[in-house]
Amino acid sequence: MLRGGNAWESNPPRHAERGVTGFEDRGTHRDPSAPKGWYSGDHLRPESVAARLAARLAAPVRTACNHPAVASLSQIPSLRLTTLTDCGGCAAKLGADLLSDALTGLGAETAPDELIAGLNPPDDAAAYRVSDELAVIGTVDFFPPLVDDAGTFGQIAAANAMSDVFAMGGRVLFALSIAAFPEELPRDVMAEIFEGASATVRAAGGTLAGGHTIRDPEPKYGLAVIGAAHPDRLLRKGGARPGDVLVLTKRLGTGLIVSAAREGRTRPDDLAAAIESMRGLNRVASEILVGNGVVGATDVTGFGLLGHGFEMARASGARFAFEADALPSLPGALDLARAGVETGGAAHNRRFVSGALEVGRGVTAELVTLAHDPQTSGGLLAAVPVDRLTSVVGELDRAGVPARRIGQVEEGAGVSLR
């Protein structure tokens, strides 16, 4: 179990009765103008979560002799974390369409020359030049559970949070936990989340050095991550140039698969494949890109392939042309898209790129859905110069990274799916 000293604090909120906003991974996107009763967050109210946890803990446990016994932590039936939240993973992010308005002007004030990446222009993480050979990278990410197993949730949350450092071409130094848990959550469940995260941070070359906790009826977990890189070898959203080839290092479809799993519509093997992908680190892919002199990249997470591609295209002053038939998908993802599954987060993503997206005739609806699907711990999207493509793809393949060529960078603006 993770332990900490003064760096690990637990401060209860001043108003424990505060409401909790549940996002919409299970159904149609909530609109503020929707009639009363159209969406109910009763299951996320503190008393509701406490009641469900209390019921779990109070349920009699049968011994080998079939007599009721008092439940201990080791005897409690497996707790399904996804029953405590309405939406998990990066699908719980505020939509890019909402953030683009809310953040307008933020960061426009004069920043020190040493801040080489931040809000203006925006990038995957902040980067601060300490010397001619060292930049410190900082980022933060957290979300509610998207899987039921506590250790797996910690692993995915950690991999996702560290991805921004790798998307900037950096290495992870250390991380701090950001945790919000119901007080009734069994301590062994909390410990499994911390242990899963700690193991993943170690695999990334860093250390989980502490953190902060608060009480919250809806569990949430993530990391604040500090990394480092050479300031002249950063991967940037604005580094793509016309003629570059677009390469994606993970398959798409985690949002579709996780959302359908909540409704029992995902095959167990398909969910297992998605979990394995989300656990995977972008460390090796990042090192290969930096080692080959690539300068343009981002990671594909909650805004989907088209949303993050649009951000990169806009920052680069170019047009990203994606080839629909080349998009790699996780097993079962396209079947679910054909069946009408789509997360509420995808609705935000569609609105975000609607004015900049051109969809070619003949592109099927399920591929459009896949391209908008919010990813959790997705892969890196890189703009690779043609003369370095063979080396990059070859090294990725030898390292076991399932990279695919999915398009090219062109003169112009916006994004296309053709």
Coordinates of C-alpha atoms in Angstrom, one line a residue:
M1 CA 0.0 0.0 0.0
L2 CA 1.2 3.5 -0.8
R3 CA 2.2 5.5 2.2
G4 CA 3.2 9.1 2.5
G5 CA 4.2 11.7 5.0
N6 CA 3.4 15.4 4.9
A7 CA 3.1 15.2 1.1
W8 CA 0.0 13.0 1.5
E9 CA -2.9 14.9 3.0
S10 CA -6.6 14.2 3.4
N11 CA -8.7 17.3 3.7
P12 CA -12.5 16.8 3.9
P13 CA -14.6 19.3 1.9
R14 CA -16.3 22.1 3.8
H15 CA -19.6 21.1 2.4
A16 CA -19.9 17.4 2.4
E17 CA -23.4 17.6 1.1
R18 CA -22.4 19.2 -2.2
G19 CA -23.8 17.8 -5.4
V20 CA -21.8 15.8 -7.9
T21 CA -22.1 16.2 -11.6
G22 CA -22.2 12.8 -13.4
F23 CA -21.3 12.8 -17.1
E24 CA -23.0 10.8 -19.7
D25 CA -21.2 7.7 -20.8
R26 CA -24.3 5.6 -20.5
G27 CA -26.8 7.4 -22.7
T28 CA -27.7 10.5 -24.6
H29 CA -25.8 13.7 -23.9
R30 CA -27.4 15.9 -21.2
D31 CA -28.4 19.3 -22.4
P32 CA -28.9 22.1 -19.9
S33 CA -32.2 23.0 -21.7
A34 CA -33.6 19.4 -21.3
P35 CA -36.9 19.2 -19.4
K36 CA -36.8 18.3 -15.7
G37 CA -36.5 14.6 -15.1
W38 CA -34.8 13.9 -18.4
Y39 CA -31.6 13.1 -16.5
S40 CA -31.3 12.1 -12.9
G41 CA -28.1 12.0 -10.9
D42 CA -29.8 10.4 -7.8
H43 CA -27.5 7.4 -7.9
L44 CA -24.5 9.8 -7.4
R45 CA -25.8 11.6 -4.4
P46 CA -23.7 11.1 -1.3
E47 CA -26.5 9.3 0.5
S48 CA -27.1 7.0 -2.4
V49 CA -23.4 6.0 -2.8
A50 CA -23.1 5.5 0.9
A51 CA -26.2 3.3 1.0
R52 CA -24.9 1.1 -1.8
L53 CA -21.5 0.7 -0.2
A54 CA -23.1 0.1 3.2
A55 CA -25.3 -2.6 1.7
R56 CA -22.3 -4.3 0.2
L57 CA -20.5 -4.2 3.5
A58 CA -23.5 -5.3 5.6
A59 CA -24.4 -8.2 3.4
P60 CA -23.9 -11.5 5.3
V61 CA -21.0 -13.7 4.2
R62 CA -21.6 -17.4 4.1
T63 CA -19.0 -19.6 5.6
A64 CA -18.2 -23.1 4.4
C65 CA -20.9 -24.4 6.8
N66 CA -23.4 -22.0 5.2
H67 CA -23.8 -19.9 8.3
P68 CA -24.0 -16.1 8.2
A69 CA -20.7 -14.5 9.3
V70 CA -19.6 -10.9 9.9
A71 CA -18.0 -9.5 6.8
S72 CA -14.3 -8.6 6.9
L73 CA -12.5 -6.6 4.2
S74 CA -11.0 -9.8 2.9
Q75 CA -14.4 -11.4 2.6
I76 CA -16.3 -8.6 0.9
P77 CA -17.5 -9.6 -2.5
S78 CA -15.7 -7.8 -5.4
L79 CA -16.9 -4.2 -5.6
R80 CA -17.8 -3.0 -9.1
L81 CA -16.3 0.5 -9.2
T82 CA -18.3 1.4 -12.3
T83 CA -21.6 1.2 -10.3
L84 CA -20.4 4.2 -8.3
T85 CA -20.2 6.5 -11.3
D86 CA -22.1 7.5 -14.4
C87 CA -19.2 7.9 -16.7
G88 CA -15.5 7.0 -16.5
G89 CA -12.2 7.6 -18.2
C90 CA -11.5 10.4 -20.6
A91 CA -15.2 10.3 -21.7
A92 CA -15.8 12.3 -18.5
K93 CA -13.7 15.2 -19.7
L94 CA -15.5 18.5 -20.4
G95 CA -16.0 18.7 -24.2
A96 CA -13.5 20.6 -26.3
D97 CA -16.4 22.7 -27.6
L98 CA -17.1 23.9 -24.0
L99 CA -13.5 24.4 -23.1
S100 CA -12.6 26.4 -26.2
D101 CA -15.0 29.1 -25.1
A102 CA -14.2 29.0 -21.4
L103 CA -10.5 29.2 -21.9
T104 CA -10.6 32.0 -24.4
G105 CA -8.0 34.7 -23.3
L106 CA -6.6 32.6 -20.5
G107 CA -2.9 32.6 -20.8
A108 CA -2.9 35.7 -23.1
E109 CA -1.1 37.6 -20.4
T110 CA 2.6 38.0 -20.7
A111 CA 4.4 34.8 -19.7
P112 CA 8.1 34.4 -19.0
D113 CA 10.3 33.4 -21.9
E114 CA 11.2 30.3 -20.1
L115 CA 7.6 28.9 -20.4
I116 CA 8.0 27.4 -23.8
A117 CA 4.7 25.4 -23.7
G118 CA 1.5 26.3 -21.8
L119 CA -1.8 27.8 -22.7
N120 CA -0.6 30.2 -25.4
P121 CA 0.0 28.4 -27.6
P122 CA -1.8 25.4 -26.0
D123 CA 0.0 22.0 -25.9
D124 CA -0.3 18.6 -24.2
A125 CA 1.6 19.7 -21.1
A126 CA 3.4 22.8 -19.8
A127 CA 7.1 23.0 -20.4
Y128 CA 9.5 25.3 -18.6
R129 CA 13.1 25.9 -19.8
V130 CA 15.5 25.6 -16.8
S131 CA 18.7 25.6 -18.9
D132 CA 19.8 25.2 -22.5
E133 CA 19.7 21.4 -22.1
L134 CA 16.8 20.9 -19.7
A135 CA 13.1 21.7 -19.7
V136 CA 10.7 20.6 -16.9
I137 CA 7.3 19.2 -18.0
G138 CA 4.2 19.3 -15.9
T139 CA 0.7 17.9 -16.4
V140 CA -2.3 16.6 -14.5
D141 CA -5.1 14.1 -15.3
F142 CA -7.7 12.3 -13.3
F143 CA -11.1 10.7 -13.9
P144 CA -13.8 8.3 -12.4
P145 CA -13.5 4.6 -12.8
L146 CA -14.1 3.1 -16.3
V147 CA -13.4 -0.5 -15.2
D148 CA -14.5 -2.5 -12.1
D149 CA -11.1 -3.9 -10.9
A150 CA -9.4 -1.4 -8.6
G151 CA -5.8 -2.3 -9.5
T152 CA -6.6 -2.1 -13.2
F153 CA -8.3 1.3 -12.7
G154 CA -5.1 2.6 -11.0
Q155 CA -2.9 1.3 -13.9
I156 CA -5.1 2.9 -16.6
A157 CA -5.4 6.2 -14.8
A158 CA -1.6 6.4 -14.3
A159 CA -0.8 5.4 -17.9
N160 CA -3.2 8.0 -19.1
A161 CA -1.9 10.8 -16.9
M162 CA 1.7 10.2 -17.9
S163 CA 0.9 10.1 -21.6
D164 CA 1.0 13.9 -21.9
V165 CA 4.7 13.8 -20.8
F166 CA 5.4 11.2 -23.5
A167 CA 3.4 13.2 -26.0
M168 CA 5.8 16.1 -25.4
G169 CA 8.8 13.9 -25.9
G170 CA 9.8 13.8 -22.2
R171 CA 10.6 11.2 -19.6
V172 CA 8.7 10.8 -16.3
L173 CA 10.6 11.9 -13.1
F174 CA 7.9 11.5 -10.5
A175 CA 4.1 11.7 -9.9
L176 CA 1.7 12.7 -7.2
S177 CA -1.7 11.0 -6.7
I178 CA -4.9 13.0 -6.9
A179 CA -7.6 10.9 -5.2
A180 CA -11.2 11.5 -4.3
F181 CA -13.0 8.6 -2.6
P182 CA -16.1 7.9 -0.6
E183 CA -15.3 7.4 3.0
E184 CA -17.2 4.1 2.9
L185 CA -14.9 2.7 0.1
P186 CA -13.1 -0.3 1.5
R187 CA -9.5 0.4 2.3
D188 CA -8.2 -2.6 0.4
V189 CA -9.9 -1.2 -2.7
M190 CA -8.1 2.2 -2.2
A191 CA -4.8 0.3 -1.7
E192 CA -5.3 -1.7 -4.9
I193 CA -5.8 1.6 -6.9
F194 CA -2.6 3.1 -5.4
E195 CA -0.6 0.0 -5.9
G196 CA -1.7 -0.3 -9.6
A197 CA -0.8 3.3 -10.2
S198 CA 2.6 3.0 -8.4
A199 CA 3.6 -0.1 -10.4
T200 CA 2.7 1.7 -13.7
V201 CA 4.7 4.8 -12.7
R202 CA 7.7 2.6 -11.9
A203 CA 7.3 0.9 -15.3
A204 CA 7.5 4.4 -16.9
G205 CA 10.8 5.1 -15.1
G206 CA 9.4 7.3 -12.4
T207 CA 8.4 7.3 -8.7
L208 CA 5.0 7.8 -7.1
A209 CA 6.1 10.3 -4.5
G210 CA 3.0 11.2 -2.6
G211 CA -0.3 12.9 -3.3
H212 CA -3.5 14.4 -2.0
T213 CA -7.0 13.0 -1.1
I214 CA -10.4 14.4 -0.5
R215 CA -13.8 12.8 0.3
D216 CA -16.2 12.5 -2.6
P217 CA -19.2 10.3 -3.1
E218 CA -18.0 9.6 -6.7
P219 CA -14.5 8.0 -6.8
K220 CA -11.9 9.6 -8.9
Y221 CA -8.2 9.0 -9.4
G222 CA -5.3 10.4 -11.4
L223 CA -1.8 11.9 -11.2
A224 CA 0.0 15.2 -11.4
V225 CA 3.2 14.2 -13.3
I226 CA 6.6 16.0 -13.5
G227 CA 8.9 15.1 -16.4
A228 CA 11.9 16.4 -18.2
A229 CA 13.2 16.7 -21.8
H230 CA 15.7 18.6 -23.8
P231 CA 14.0 21.9 -24.8
D232 CA 15.1 21.6 -28.4
R233 CA 13.8 18.1 -28.8
L234 CA 10.2 18.5 -27.6
L235 CA 7.3 17.0 -29.5
R236 CA 4.8 19.8 -30.2
K237 CA 1.2 20.0 -31.5
G238 CA 2.5 22.7 -33.9
G239 CA 5.3 20.6 -35.3
A240 CA 3.5 19.1 -38.4
R241 CA 4.4 20.2 -41.9
P242 CA 2.7 19.6 -45.3
G243 CA 4.1 16.3 -46.7
D244 CA 4.4 14.6 -43.3
V245 CA 2.8 11.2 -42.9
L246 CA 0.3 10.7 -40.0
V247 CA 1.1 7.7 -37.8
L248 CA -1.0 6.4 -35.0
T249 CA 0.5 4.1 -32.3
K250 CA -2.7 2.5 -30.8
R251 CA -6.0 1.2 -32.0
L252 CA -9.2 3.2 -31.6
G253 CA -12.5 2.4 -29.9
T254 CA -11.9 2.4 -26.1
G255 CA -14.9 4.7 -25.5
L256 CA -17.3 2.5 -27.5
I257 CA -16.2 -0.6 -25.8
V258 CA -16.2 0.7 -22.2
S259 CA -19.5 2.4 -22.7
A260 CA -21.1 -0.7 -24.1
A261 CA -19.6 -2.8 -21.3
R262 CA -21.7 -0.8 -18.8
E263 CA -24.8 -2.2 -20.5
G264 CA -23.5 -5.7 -20.9
R265 CA -23.1 -5.4 -24.7
T266 CA -19.3 -5.9 -24.9
R267 CA -17.8 -9.3 -25.4
P268 CA -15.4 -10.2 -22.5
D269 CA -12.5 -10.8 -24.9
D270 CA -13.1 -7.4 -26.6
L271 CA -13.1 -5.6 -23.2
A272 CA -9.9 -7.4 -22.2
A273 CA -8.2 -6.2 -25.4
A274 CA -9.3 -2.6 -24.7
I275 CA -8.0 -2.8 -21.1
E276 CA -4.7 -4.1 -22.3
S277 CA -4.4 -1.2 -24.7
M278 CA -5.3 1.3 -22.1
R279 CA -2.7 -0.1 -19.7
G280 CA 0.0 0.3 -22.2
L281 CA 2.5 3.2 -21.9
N282 CA 3.4 5.5 -24.8
R283 CA 7.0 5.6 -23.5
V284 CA 8.6 3.5 -26.1
A285 CA 6.8 5.2 -29.0
S286 CA 7.8 8.6 -27.7
E287 CA 11.5 7.6 -27.4
I288 CA 11.5 6.3 -31.0
L289 CA 9.9 9.5 -32.4
V290 CA 12.3 11.7 -30.5
G291 CA 15.2 9.5 -31.5
N292 CA 14.3 9.9 -35.2
G293 CA 14.0 13.7 -35.0
V294 CA 10.2 13.9 -35.3
V295 CA 8.9 17.2 -33.9
G296 CA 5.1 17.0 -34.3
A297 CA 2.9 14.8 -32.1
T298 CA 0.1 14.7 -29.6
D299 CA -1.7 11.9 -27.7
V300 CA -5.3 10.9 -28.7
T301 CA -7.5 10.9 -25.7
G302 CA -10.9 12.4 -24.8
F303 CA -11.4 14.6 -27.8
G304 CA -11.1 11.7 -30.2
L305 CA -8.8 11.3 -33.2
L306 CA -10.5 14.1 -35.2
G307 CA -10.6 16.5 -32.2
H308 CA -6.9 16.0 -31.3
G309 CA -6.0 16.0 -35.0
F310 CA -7.8 19.3 -35.5
E311 CA -5.9 20.8 -32.6
M312 CA -2.6 19.7 -34.1
A313 CA -3.6 20.9 -37.6
R314 CA -4.6 24.3 -36.3
A315 CA -1.4 24.7 -34.3
S316 CA 0.6 23.7 -37.3
G317 CA -1.2 25.9 -39.8
A318 CA -2.0 22.9 -42.0
R319 CA -4.7 20.4 -42.9
F320 CA -4.9 16.8 -41.6
A321 CA -6.3 14.3 -44.1
F322 CA -7.2 11.0 -42.5
E323 CA -7.9 7.9 -44.5
A324 CA -11.0 6.3 -43.1
D325 CA -10.2 2.7 -44.2
A326 CA -6.8 2.9 -42.6
L327 CA -8.0 3.7 -39.1
P328 CA -7.1 0.8 -36.8
S329 CA -9.9 -0.3 -34.4
L330 CA -10.0 -2.5 -31.3
P331 CA -11.9 -5.8 -31.7
G332 CA -15.6 -5.2 -31.5
A333 CA -15.5 -1.4 -31.7
L334 CA -16.9 -1.1 -35.2
D335 CA -19.6 -3.7 -34.5
L336 CA -20.7 -1.6 -31.5
A337 CA -20.6 1.6 -33.7
R338 CA -22.8 -0.1 -36.3
A339 CA -25.2 -1.1 -33.5
G340 CA -25.6 2.6 -32.6
V341 CA -23.4 2.8 -29.5
E342 CA -21.8 6.2 -29.0
T343 CA -20.7 8.0 -25.9
G344 CA -22.0 11.4 -24.8
G345 CA -18.4 12.7 -25.0
A346 CA -18.5 12.0 -28.7
A347 CA -21.3 14.5 -29.1
H348 CA -19.0 17.2 -27.8
N349 CA -16.3 16.0 -30.2
R350 CA -18.6 16.2 -33.2
R351 CA -19.5 19.8 -32.3
F352 CA -15.9 20.8 -31.7
V353 CA -14.8 19.9 -35.2
S354 CA -18.1 20.4 -37.1
G355 CA -17.0 23.7 -38.8
A356 CA -13.6 22.3 -39.8
L357 CA -14.4 18.7 -40.8
E358 CA -14.9 17.4 -44.3
V359 CA -16.2 13.8 -44.6
G360 CA -15.8 12.2 -48.0
R361 CA -18.6 10.5 -49.8
G362 CA -18.6 6.8 -49.1
V363 CA -17.2 7.0 -45.6
T364 CA -19.3 4.7 -43.5
A365 CA -21.1 6.0 -40.4
E366 CA -19.3 3.6 -38.1
L367 CA -15.9 4.9 -39.2
V368 CA -17.1 8.5 -38.5
T369 CA -18.2 7.3 -35.0
L370 CA -14.8 5.6 -34.5
A371 CA -12.9 8.8 -35.4
H372 CA -15.0 10.9 -32.9
D373 CA -14.8 8.3 -30.1
P374 CA -13.2 9.6 -26.9
Q375 CA -10.1 7.5 -26.1
T376 CA -8.7 6.8 -22.7
S377 CA -4.9 6.3 -22.6
G378 CA -4.9 6.4 -26.4
G379 CA -1.9 6.3 -28.6
L380 CA 0.4 9.0 -30.0
L381 CA -0.6 10.7 -33.3
A382 CA 2.7 11.7 -35.0
A383 CA 3.5 13.7 -38.1
V384 CA 6.5 11.9 -39.5
P385 CA 8.6 13.4 -42.4
V386 CA 8.7 11.1 -45.4
D387 CA 12.4 10.6 -45.3
R388 CA 12.2 9.2 -41.7
L389 CA 9.0 7.2 -42.1
T390 CA 10.7 3.8 -42.9
S391 CA 13.0 4.1 -39.9
V392 CA 10.2 5.2 -37.5
V393 CA 7.7 2.5 -38.6
G394 CA 10.4 -0.2 -38.6
E395 CA 11.5 0.7 -35.0
L396 CA 8.0 0.9 -33.7
D397 CA 7.2 -2.5 -35.3
R398 CA 10.3 -4.1 -33.7
A399 CA 9.4 -2.7 -30.4
G400 CA 5.9 -4.2 -30.6
V401 CA 4.1 -0.9 -31.0
P402 CA 1.0 -1.5 -33.3
A403 CA 1.6 1.7 -35.4
R404 CA -0.4 2.4 -38.5
R405 CA -0.1 5.0 -41.3
I406 CA -3.5 6.8 -41.3
G407 CA -3.2 9.9 -43.4
Q408 CA -1.0 12.8 -44.4
V409 CA -0.5 16.5 -43.7
E410 CA -1.5 18.9 -46.5
E411 CA -1.6 22.5 -47.3
G412 CA -4.7 24.2 -46.0
A413 CA -6.7 24.1 -42.8
G414 CA -9.0 21.8 -40.9
V415 CA -9.4 18.1 -41.0
S416 CA -10.8 15.6 -43.5
L417 CA -11.9 12.0 -43.3
R418 CA -12.0 10.4 -46.7

